[in-house]
Amino acid sequence: MSDENFEGEVRQRQLRILEALLFASSEPLSLAEMSPYVGDGANLPVLIEELRALYANRGVNLVRRGDRWAFRTAEDLGFLLRREEEETRPLSRAALETLAIIAYHQPATRAEIEEVRGVAVGKGTMDILMEAGWVRMRGRRRTPGRPVTYGTTDAFLDHFGLEHLSDLPGLDELKGAGLLSSRLPPSLQIPLPFDGALRDDEDPLAPDDQGDAVSDDD
């Protein structure tokens, strides 16, 4: 067997491994999580793009969600598989507005969220968003009181079908979808959200910070 044929077989095997991993996973996977299964020397960024191209015109597509990848039903065929699901705890208007503000203003503290909304964030609102897996505690702001900063998760991107935060809809689209209410100031501007690890004005969370979300900024 020539070297070229051997390399081609190795590449096909690597693609099949990635395909199997992604189909078997219930959650999007990062390249780092898939790397141990593919073998040393594999060019994962190139392989994943090749796999995405292979599925570009199929009933399922390989999509990116932040730094993770997953197979999802092609957007134009989603209506065929849509299921009616009962929402045991539907999101309130306050929770939807809070989620939208965090998405666009992250990293944001509770005080900053309240400043944008013009009303206080209820004690359970942040709990609901964190339990849904759409919001996470990022760090602590380097300001008096060291308030917790919040941001969205890859699960948020996956649920709303976004590849990056830059794919978020505009302000008018948010209002039209009912995610922002008329109570918000007309001068509200949508900033560029930051989804990196930590900003220069943030410190890492301490081990005991996870239980501090609801009381922070009170």
mmCIF file of N, CA, C and O in Angstrom, residues 141-184:
data_model
loop_
_atom_site.group_PDB
_atom_site.id
_atom_site.type_symbol
_atom_site.label_atom_id
_atom_site.label_comp_id
_atom_site.label_asym_id
_atom_site.label_seq_id
_atom_site.Cartn_x
_atom_site.Cartn_y
_atom_site.Cartn_z
ATOM 1 N N ARG A 141 -16.111 40.859 39.861
ATOM 2 C CA ARG A 141 -15.666 42.144 39.343
ATOM 3 C C ARG A 141 -14.721 42.798 40.346
ATOM 4 O O ARG A 141 -14.945 42.758 41.557
ATOM 5 N N ARG A 142 -13.686 43.416 39.851
ATOM 6 C CA ARG A 142 -12.712 44.090 40.714
ATOM 7 C C ARG A 142 -13.199 45.492 41.079
ATOM 8 O O ARG A 142 -12.605 46.506 40.722
ATOM 9 N N THR A 143 -14.315 45.519 41.775
ATOM 10 C CA THR A 143 -14.899 46.762 42.271
ATOM 11 C C THR A 143 -15.311 46.535 43.717
ATOM 12 O O THR A 143 -15.353 45.381 44.180
ATOM 13 N N PRO A 144 -15.622 47.595 44.475
ATOM 14 C CA PRO A 144 -16.046 47.418 45.866
ATOM 15 C C PRO A 144 -17.200 46.419 45.985
ATOM 16 O O PRO A 144 -18.164 46.463 45.227
ATOM 17 N N GLY A 145 -17.067 45.513 46.948
ATOM 18 C CA GLY A 145 -18.061 44.470 47.124
ATOM 19 C C GLY A 145 -17.797 43.236 46.291
ATOM 20 O O GLY A 145 -18.382 42.189 46.527
ATOM 21 N N ARG A 146 -16.910 43.353 45.282
ATOM 22 C CA ARG A 146 -16.542 42.229 44.418
ATOM 23 C C ARG A 146 -17.753 41.412 43.969
ATOM 24 O O ARG A 146 -17.858 40.222 44.230
ATOM 25 N N PRO A 147 -18.702 42.048 43.267
ATOM 26 C CA PRO A 147 -19.903 41.323 42.832
ATOM 27 C C PRO A 147 -19.589 40.246 41.797
ATOM 28 O O PRO A 147 -18.638 40.363 41.021
ATOM 29 N N VAL A 148 -20.396 39.213 41.796
ATOM 30 C CA VAL A 148 -20.260 38.126 40.831
ATOM 31 C C VAL A 148 -20.658 38.626 39.441
ATOM 32 O O VAL A 148 -21.602 39.399 39.287
ATOM 33 N N THR A 149 -19.919 38.200 38.439
ATOM 34 C CA THR A 149 -20.281 38.492 37.052
ATOM 35 C C THR A 149 -20.902 37.247 36.425
ATOM 36 O O THR A 149 -20.525 36.117 36.748
ATOM 37 N N TYR A 150 -21.865 37.467 35.528
ATOM 38 C CA TYR A 150 -22.585 36.373 34.895
ATOM 39 C C TYR A 150 -22.413 36.413 33.378
ATOM 40 O O TYR A 150 -22.241 37.474 32.778
ATOM 41 N N GLY A 151 -22.467 35.234 32.777
ATOM 42 C CA GLY A 151 -22.399 35.119 31.327
ATOM 43 C C GLY A 151 -23.210 33.918 30.873
ATOM 44 O O GLY A 151 -23.701 33.134 31.693
ATOM 45 N N THR A 152 -23.367 33.762 29.567
ATOM 46 C CA THR A 152 -24.110 32.630 29.026
ATOM 47 C C THR A 152 -23.187 31.426 28.838
ATOM 48 O O THR A 152 -21.975 31.521 28.984
ATOM 49 N N THR A 153 -23.771 30.309 28.481
ATOM 50 C CA THR A 153 -23.050 29.045 28.337
ATOM 51 C C THR A 153 -23.166 28.527 26.902
ATOM 52 O O THR A 153 -23.940 29.044 26.087
ATOM 53 N N ASP A 154 -22.422 27.461 26.602
ATOM 54 C CA ASP A 154 -22.557 26.806 25.309
ATOM 55 C C ASP A 154 -23.949 26.191 25.165
ATOM 56 O O ASP A 154 -24.475 26.081 24.051
ATOM 57 N N ALA A 155 -24.557 25.780 26.295
ATOM 58 C CA ALA A 155 -25.915 25.234 26.249
ATOM 59 C C ALA A 155 -26.912 26.303 25.792
ATOM 60 O O ALA A 155 -27.896 26.000 25.117
ATOM 61 N N PHE A 156 -26.665 27.557 26.161
ATOM 62 C CA PHE A 156 -27.497 28.667 25.698
ATOM 63 C C PHE A 156 -27.392 28.789 24.178
ATOM 64 O O PHE A 156 -28.402 28.925 23.474
ATOM 65 N N LEU A 157 -26.152 28.763 23.653
ATOM 66 C CA LEU A 157 -25.954 28.846 22.212
ATOM 67 C C LEU A 157 -26.659 27.693 21.504
ATOM 68 O O LEU A 157 -27.321 27.889 20.479
ATOM 69 N N ASP A 158 -26.533 26.482 22.059
ATOM 70 C CA ASP A 158 -27.119 25.300 21.433
ATOM 71 C C ASP A 158 -28.636 25.383 21.416
ATOM 72 O O ASP A 158 -29.282 25.095 20.411
ATOM 73 N N HIS A 159 -29.221 25.803 22.527
ATOM 74 C CA HIS A 159 -30.676 25.865 22.621
ATOM 75 C C HIS A 159 -31.263 26.856 21.623
ATOM 76 O O HIS A 159 -32.320 26.605 21.023
ATOM 77 N N PHE A 160 -30.583 27.986 21.445
ATOM 78 C CA PHE A 160 -31.104 29.022 20.561
ATOM 79 C C PHE A 160 -30.506 28.961 19.153
ATOM 80 O O PHE A 160 -30.722 29.872 18.341
ATOM 81 N N GLY A 161 -29.751 27.884 18.867
ATOM 82 C CA GLY A 161 -29.246 27.672 17.519
ATOM 83 C C GLY A 161 -28.224 28.680 17.056
ATOM 84 O O GLY A 161 -28.200 29.066 15.879
ATOM 85 N N LEU A 162 -27.344 29.108 17.968
ATOM 86 C CA LEU A 162 -26.336 30.111 17.648
ATOM 87 C C LEU A 162 -24.955 29.465 17.602
ATOM 88 O O LEU A 162 -24.620 28.630 18.435
ATOM 89 N N GLU A 163 -24.151 29.882 16.636
ATOM 90 C CA GLU A 163 -22.774 29.385 16.562
ATOM 91 C C GLU A 163 -21.873 30.200 17.476
ATOM 92 O O GLU A 163 -21.023 29.658 18.168
ATOM 93 N N HIS A 164 -22.047 31.516 17.461
ATOM 94 C CA HIS A 164 -21.273 32.417 18.304
ATOM 95 C C HIS A 164 -22.209 33.470 18.882
ATOM 96 O O HIS A 164 -23.323 33.679 18.383
ATOM 97 N N LEU A 165 -21.746 34.166 19.897
ATOM 98 C CA LEU A 165 -22.537 35.262 20.449
ATOM 99 C C LEU A 165 -22.754 36.360 19.412
ATOM 100 O O LEU A 165 -23.746 37.089 19.464
ATOM 101 N N SER A 166 -21.843 36.470 18.473
ATOM 102 C CA SER A 166 -21.993 37.486 17.430
ATOM 103 C C SER A 166 -23.195 37.218 16.532
ATOM 104 O O SER A 166 -23.602 38.083 15.756
ATOM 105 N N ASP A 167 -23.783 36.014 16.636
ATOM 106 C CA ASP A 167 -24.964 35.676 15.844
ATOM 107 C C ASP A 167 -26.259 36.088 16.528
ATOM 108 O O ASP A 167 -27.350 35.842 15.996
ATOM 109 N N LEU A 168 -26.168 36.693 17.693
ATOM 110 C CA LEU A 168 -27.371 37.141 18.401
ATOM 111 C C LEU A 168 -28.145 38.131 17.537
ATOM 112 O O LEU A 168 -27.549 38.942 16.818
ATOM 113 N N PRO A 169 -29.469 38.092 17.605
ATOM 114 C CA PRO A 169 -30.274 39.024 16.800
ATOM 115 C C PRO A 169 -30.152 40.451 17.287
ATOM 116 O O PRO A 169 -29.670 40.720 18.397
ATOM 117 N N GLY A 170 -30.621 41.386 16.477
ATOM 118 C CA GLY A 170 -30.573 42.792 16.834
ATOM 119 C C GLY A 170 -31.653 43.168 17.825
ATOM 120 O O GLY A 170 -32.545 42.381 18.155
ATOM 121 N N LEU A 171 -31.608 44.394 18.293
ATOM 122 C CA LEU A 171 -32.526 44.880 19.312
ATOM 123 C C LEU A 171 -33.974 44.814 18.848
ATOM 124 O O LEU A 171 -34.859 44.377 19.595
ATOM 125 N N ASP A 172 -34.255 45.228 17.617
ATOM 126 C CA ASP A 172 -35.628 45.203 17.113
ATOM 127 C C ASP A 172 -36.167 43.778 17.035
ATOM 128 O O ASP A 172 -37.347 43.529 17.324
ATOM 129 N N GLU A 173 -35.298 42.846 16.652
ATOM 130 C CA GLU A 173 -35.712 41.442 16.584
ATOM 131 C C GLU A 173 -36.040 40.898 17.968
ATOM 132 O O GLU A 173 -36.986 40.131 18.142
ATOM 133 N N LEU A 174 -35.260 41.298 18.971
ATOM 134 C CA LEU A 174 -35.522 40.857 20.340
ATOM 135 C C LEU A 174 -36.869 41.370 20.832
ATOM 136 O O LEU A 174 -37.641 40.641 21.445
ATOM 137 N N LYS A 175 -37.144 42.625 20.569
ATOM 138 C CA LYS A 175 -38.419 43.183 20.997
ATOM 139 C C LYS A 175 -39.571 42.511 20.263
ATOM 140 O O LYS A 175 -40.619 42.218 20.850
ATOM 141 N N GLY A 176 -39.380 42.243 18.969
ATOM 142 C CA GLY A 176 -40.424 41.593 18.197
ATOM 143 C C GLY A 176 -40.708 40.183 18.668
ATOM 144 O O GLY A 176 -41.843 39.699 18.582
ATOM 145 N N ALA A 177 -39.677 39.517 19.201
ATOM 146 C CA ALA A 177 -39.845 38.159 19.723
ATOM 147 C C ALA A 177 -40.357 38.145 21.150
ATOM 148 O O ALA A 177 -40.602 37.089 21.715
ATOM 149 N N GLY A 178 -40.503 39.329 21.746
ATOM 150 C CA GLY A 178 -41.014 39.398 23.104
ATOM 151 C C GLY A 178 -39.977 39.183 24.175
ATOM 152 O O GLY A 178 -40.312 38.997 25.343
ATOM 153 N N LEU A 179 -38.689 39.197 23.794
ATOM 154 C CA LEU A 179 -37.637 38.980 24.774
ATOM 155 C C LEU A 179 -37.273 40.254 25.525
ATOM 156 O O LEU A 179 -36.656 40.200 26.578
ATOM 157 N N LEU A 180 -37.621 41.401 24.978
ATOM 158 C CA LEU A 180 -37.400 42.666 25.662
ATOM 159 C C LEU A 180 -38.707 43.433 25.663
ATOM 160 O O LEU A 180 -39.451 43.421 24.680
ATOM 161 N N SER A 181 -38.997 44.093 26.742
ATOM 162 C CA SER A 181 -40.271 44.796 26.852
ATOM 163 C C SER A 181 -40.101 46.279 26.604
ATOM 164 O O SER A 181 -38.999 46.813 26.531
ATOM 165 N N SER A 182 -41.236 46.959 26.493
ATOM 166 C CA SER A 182 -41.228 48.395 26.248
ATOM 167 C C SER A 182 -40.752 49.182 27.459
ATOM 168 O O SER A 182 -40.540 50.386 27.373
ATOM 169 N N ARG A 183 -40.586 48.519 28.606
ATOM 170 C CA ARG A 183 -40.110 49.213 29.801
ATOM 171 C C ARG A 183 -38.653 49.623 29.661
ATOM 172 O O ARG A 183 -38.184 50.520 30.348
ATOM 173 N N LEU A 184 -37.904 48.924 28.803
ATOM 174 C CA LEU A 184 -36.492 49.233 28.656
ATOM 175 C C LEU A 184 -36.320 50.592 28.000
ATOM 176 O O LEU A 184 -37.117 50.986 27.141
#
